[in-house]
Amino acid sequence: SEGDYTITITDLFGCTTDTLVHVDQITGSYLLAMAGNDTLCLHKIANSNIKVTSITGVINLKATLSYDGQRLLCTHFNDSLPGITATSYETLSRIVLEWNGTTPIPSTDTISLGELIFQTKETGLADVMWDLDASNTFFTDENGNAITPVLIPGAVTGYQH
């Protein structure tokens, strides 16, 4: 019947939104919700897995990554490589990963250095990018020789439904 109604919409990601709707007369309406891959709700937790490949023989590394600090807040780092450390520079929207191994990495496969955990602050696409300056990101073998890995970029997309 005619009146004001509050409706709550919940999508597959668990995001909810309430809206007030005034109905003059019941004529029927359609509600369409769309969601793509790798999406999440605004102000929810997101992650970016930091991956590299072609690092056989690496025993020392420093990897500097930057992210969109307007859209993301880095809250945690889950390490995948034993002994790796992460230092967060929130005002610069930058994370520095460092690792000094006791034995070289034997794998030629793609490996995860760890996972950055973010809270989304604004909607939109937020890239997680490698700093390619040689003083900020480098991989070396036990003789100090540089190893050039394939660096895999990441991205986080936040949506407000």
mmCIF file of C-alpha atoms in Angstrom:
data_model
loop_
_atom_site.group_PDB
_atom_site.id
_atom_site.type_symbol
_atom_site.label_atom_id
_atom_site.label_comp_id
_atom_site.label_asym_id
_atom_site.label_seq_id
_atom_site.Cartn_x
_atom_site.Cartn_y
_atom_site.Cartn_z
ATOM 1 C CA SER A 1 0.000 0.000 0.000
ATOM 2 C CA GLU A 2 0.983 3.647 -0.334
ATOM 3 C CA GLY A 3 3.571 4.985 2.134
ATOM 4 C CA ASP A 4 7.268 5.271 3.040
ATOM 5 C CA TYR A 5 9.257 2.034 3.252
ATOM 6 C CA THR A 6 12.832 1.318 4.314
ATOM 7 C CA ILE A 7 14.453 -1.399 2.253
ATOM 8 C CA THR A 8 17.725 -3.185 2.965
ATOM 9 C CA ILE A 9 19.748 -4.624 0.098
ATOM 10 C CA THR A 10 22.425 -7.261 0.766
ATOM 11 C CA ASP A 11 24.722 -8.512 -2.002
ATOM 12 C CA LEU A 12 26.811 -11.688 -2.287
ATOM 13 C CA PHE A 13 29.729 -10.045 -0.463
ATOM 14 C CA GLY A 14 27.566 -9.258 2.563
ATOM 15 C CA CYS A 15 27.501 -5.528 1.817
ATOM 16 C CA THR A 16 24.276 -3.892 2.890
ATOM 17 C CA THR A 17 22.652 -0.578 2.230
ATOM 18 C CA ASP A 18 19.384 0.882 3.480
ATOM 19 C CA THR A 19 17.283 3.327 1.528
ATOM 20 C CA LEU A 20 13.955 5.005 2.067
ATOM 21 C CA VAL A 21 11.407 4.556 -0.707
ATOM 22 C CA HIS A 22 8.100 6.350 -1.040
ATOM 23 C CA VAL A 23 5.436 4.348 -2.847
ATOM 24 C CA ASP A 24 2.515 6.253 -4.351
ATOM 25 C CA GLN A 25 0.887 3.183 -5.763
ATOM 26 C CA ILE A 26 2.059 -0.360 -6.237
ATOM 27 C CA THR A 27 2.957 -0.780 -9.898
ATOM 28 C CA GLY A 28 5.798 -3.240 -9.570
ATOM 29 C CA SER A 29 9.522 -2.586 -9.981
ATOM 30 C CA TYR A 30 12.705 -4.453 -10.701
ATOM 31 C CA LEU A 31 15.791 -4.488 -8.522
ATOM 32 C CA LEU A 32 19.045 -5.346 -10.227
ATOM 33 C CA ALA A 33 22.299 -5.910 -8.321
ATOM 34 C CA MET A 34 25.573 -6.377 -10.171
ATOM 35 C CA ALA A 35 28.929 -7.453 -8.822
ATOM 36 C CA GLY A 36 32.199 -8.322 -10.539
ATOM 37 C CA ASN A 37 35.216 -10.348 -9.476
ATOM 38 C CA ASP A 38 37.606 -9.142 -6.765
ATOM 39 C CA THR A 39 35.201 -6.648 -5.266
ATOM 40 C CA LEU A 40 34.510 -5.829 -1.666
ATOM 41 C CA CYS A 41 32.492 -3.445 0.408
ATOM 42 C CA LEU A 42 33.688 -0.038 1.454
ATOM 43 C CA HIS A 43 35.336 -0.039 4.915
ATOM 44 C CA LYS A 44 35.864 -3.803 4.782
ATOM 45 C CA ILE A 45 39.115 -5.746 4.897
ATOM 46 C CA ALA A 46 40.894 -6.441 1.605
ATOM 47 C CA ASN A 47 44.165 -8.152 0.761
ATOM 48 C CA SER A 48 46.865 -8.098 -1.877
ATOM 49 C CA ASN A 49 49.116 -11.134 -2.217
ATOM 50 C CA ILE A 50 52.673 -9.994 -3.038
ATOM 51 C CA LYS A 51 54.039 -12.436 -5.629
ATOM 52 C CA VAL A 52 57.293 -12.771 -7.536
ATOM 53 C CA THR A 53 58.639 -15.318 -9.977
ATOM 54 C CA SER A 54 62.107 -16.184 -11.371
ATOM 55 C CA ILE A 55 63.931 -15.680 -8.062
ATOM 56 C CA THR A 56 65.954 -18.896 -7.918
ATOM 57 C CA GLY A 57 69.104 -18.262 -5.844
ATOM 58 C CA VAL A 58 67.866 -15.152 -4.034
ATOM 59 C CA ILE A 59 69.229 -14.888 -0.495
ATOM 60 C CA ASN A 60 68.667 -11.183 0.128
ATOM 61 C CA LEU A 61 65.825 -8.917 -0.936
ATOM 62 C CA LYS A 62 64.289 -5.538 -0.381
ATOM 63 C CA ALA A 63 60.933 -4.859 -1.989
ATOM 64 C CA THR A 64 59.221 -1.497 -1.763
ATOM 65 C CA LEU A 65 55.570 -1.254 -2.696
ATOM 66 C CA SER A 66 53.258 1.728 -2.790
ATOM 67 C CA TYR A 67 49.489 1.868 -2.650
ATOM 68 C CA ASP A 68 46.734 4.451 -2.996
ATOM 69 C CA GLY A 69 46.581 5.879 0.531
ATOM 70 C CA GLN A 70 43.451 7.825 -0.296
ATOM 71 C CA ARG A 71 41.538 4.587 -0.925
ATOM 72 C CA LEU A 72 43.410 2.106 1.284
ATOM 73 C CA LEU A 73 44.857 1.882 4.781
ATOM 74 C CA CYS A 74 47.423 -0.890 5.256
ATOM 75 C CA THR A 75 46.670 -2.520 8.594
ATOM 76 C CA HIS A 76 48.744 -5.722 8.601
ATOM 77 C CA PHE A 77 51.209 -7.962 6.747
ATOM 78 C CA ASN A 78 50.923 -11.757 6.807
ATOM 79 C CA ASP A 79 54.311 -13.224 5.926
ATOM 80 C CA SER A 80 54.703 -16.228 3.641
ATOM 81 C CA LEU A 81 58.496 -16.265 3.561
ATOM 82 C CA PRO A 82 59.939 -17.162 6.989
ATOM 83 C CA GLY A 83 61.957 -14.277 8.431
ATOM 84 C CA ILE A 84 60.636 -11.577 6.101
ATOM 85 C CA THR A 85 59.919 -8.235 7.773
ATOM 86 C CA ALA A 86 57.543 -5.484 6.725
ATOM 87 C CA THR A 87 57.797 -1.823 7.654
ATOM 88 C CA SER A 88 54.798 0.393 6.981
ATOM 89 C CA TYR A 89 55.168 4.091 6.157
ATOM 90 C CA GLU A 90 51.516 5.125 6.317
ATOM 91 C CA THR A 91 52.084 8.821 5.536
ATOM 92 C CA LEU A 92 53.930 7.794 2.347
ATOM 93 C CA SER A 93 51.473 4.970 1.510
ATOM 94 C CA ARG A 94 54.469 2.663 1.272
ATOM 95 C CA ILE A 95 55.495 -0.766 2.567
ATOM 96 C CA VAL A 96 59.081 -2.029 2.646
ATOM 97 C CA LEU A 97 59.678 -5.799 2.777
ATOM 98 C CA GLU A 98 63.156 -7.073 3.697
ATOM 99 C CA TRP A 99 64.559 -10.579 3.908
ATOM 100 C CA ASN A 100 68.056 -11.964 4.543
ATOM 101 C CA GLY A 101 67.943 -15.722 4.159
ATOM 102 C CA THR A 102 70.348 -18.344 5.423
ATOM 103 C CA THR A 103 69.925 -20.441 2.274
ATOM 104 C CA PRO A 104 69.009 -19.311 -1.255
ATOM 105 C CA ILE A 105 65.458 -19.689 -2.517
ATOM 106 C CA PRO A 106 65.461 -22.835 -4.698
ATOM 107 C CA SER A 107 62.124 -22.311 -6.432
ATOM 108 C CA THR A 108 61.661 -21.080 -9.989
ATOM 109 C CA ASP A 109 57.902 -21.027 -9.474
ATOM 110 C CA THR A 110 55.878 -17.999 -8.495
ATOM 111 C CA ILE A 111 56.038 -17.545 -4.738
ATOM 112 C CA SER A 112 54.250 -15.292 -2.315
ATOM 113 C CA LEU A 113 56.341 -12.995 -0.146
ATOM 114 C CA GLY A 114 53.253 -12.349 1.928
ATOM 115 C CA GLU A 115 49.911 -10.672 1.976
ATOM 116 C CA LEU A 116 49.188 -7.012 2.635
ATOM 117 C CA ILE A 117 45.949 -6.463 4.540
ATOM 118 C CA PHE A 118 44.066 -3.238 3.841
ATOM 119 C CA GLN A 119 40.950 -1.494 5.012
ATOM 120 C CA THR A 120 39.148 0.269 2.177
ATOM 121 C CA LYS A 121 38.570 3.987 2.813
ATOM 122 C CA GLU A 122 37.074 5.091 -0.526
ATOM 123 C CA THR A 123 35.471 3.395 -3.478
ATOM 124 C CA GLY A 124 37.387 2.707 -6.682
ATOM 125 C CA LEU A 125 40.405 0.831 -8.008
ATOM 126 C CA ALA A 126 43.559 1.080 -5.892
ATOM 127 C CA ASP A 127 46.754 -0.296 -7.419
ATOM 128 C CA VAL A 128 49.495 -1.888 -5.333
ATOM 129 C CA MET A 129 52.675 -1.085 -7.264
ATOM 130 C CA TRP A 130 56.344 -2.043 -7.053
ATOM 131 C CA ASP A 131 58.885 0.775 -6.665
ATOM 132 C CA LEU A 132 61.320 -0.107 -9.461
ATOM 133 C CA ASP A 133 64.182 2.143 -8.283
ATOM 134 C CA ALA A 134 67.200 -0.150 -7.720
ATOM 135 C CA SER A 135 67.856 1.288 -4.245
ATOM 136 C CA ASN A 136 64.282 0.554 -3.125
ATOM 137 C CA THR A 137 63.655 -2.855 -4.695
ATOM 138 C CA PHE A 138 66.401 -5.408 -5.261
ATOM 139 C CA PHE A 139 66.993 -9.153 -5.146
ATOM 140 C CA THR A 140 70.532 -10.569 -4.820
ATOM 141 C CA ASP A 141 72.181 -13.989 -4.705
ATOM 142 C CA GLU A 142 74.742 -15.179 -2.136
ATOM 143 C CA ASN A 143 77.544 -13.463 -4.094
ATOM 144 C CA GLY A 144 75.746 -10.127 -4.138
ATOM 145 C CA ASN A 145 74.819 -10.394 -7.812
ATOM 146 C CA ALA A 146 71.509 -8.868 -8.819
ATOM 147 C CA ILE A 147 68.691 -11.210 -9.802
ATOM 148 C CA THR A 148 65.889 -9.722 -11.856
ATOM 149 C CA PRO A 149 62.565 -11.286 -10.909
ATOM 150 C CA VAL A 150 59.228 -10.885 -12.599
ATOM 151 C CA LEU A 151 57.262 -8.601 -10.295
ATOM 152 C CA ILE A 152 53.514 -9.168 -10.304
ATOM 153 C CA PRO A 153 51.402 -6.061 -9.576
ATOM 154 C CA GLY A 154 48.276 -6.159 -7.458
ATOM 155 C CA ALA A 155 45.090 -4.175 -7.132
ATOM 156 C CA VAL A 156 42.207 -3.816 -4.722
ATOM 157 C CA THR A 157 38.785 -2.522 -5.723
ATOM 158 C CA GLY A 158 36.340 -1.200 -3.169
ATOM 159 C CA TYR A 159 32.679 -0.664 -3.905
ATOM 160 C CA GLN A 160 29.876 1.003 -2.036
ATOM 161 C CA HIS A 161 26.678 -0.857 -2.741
#
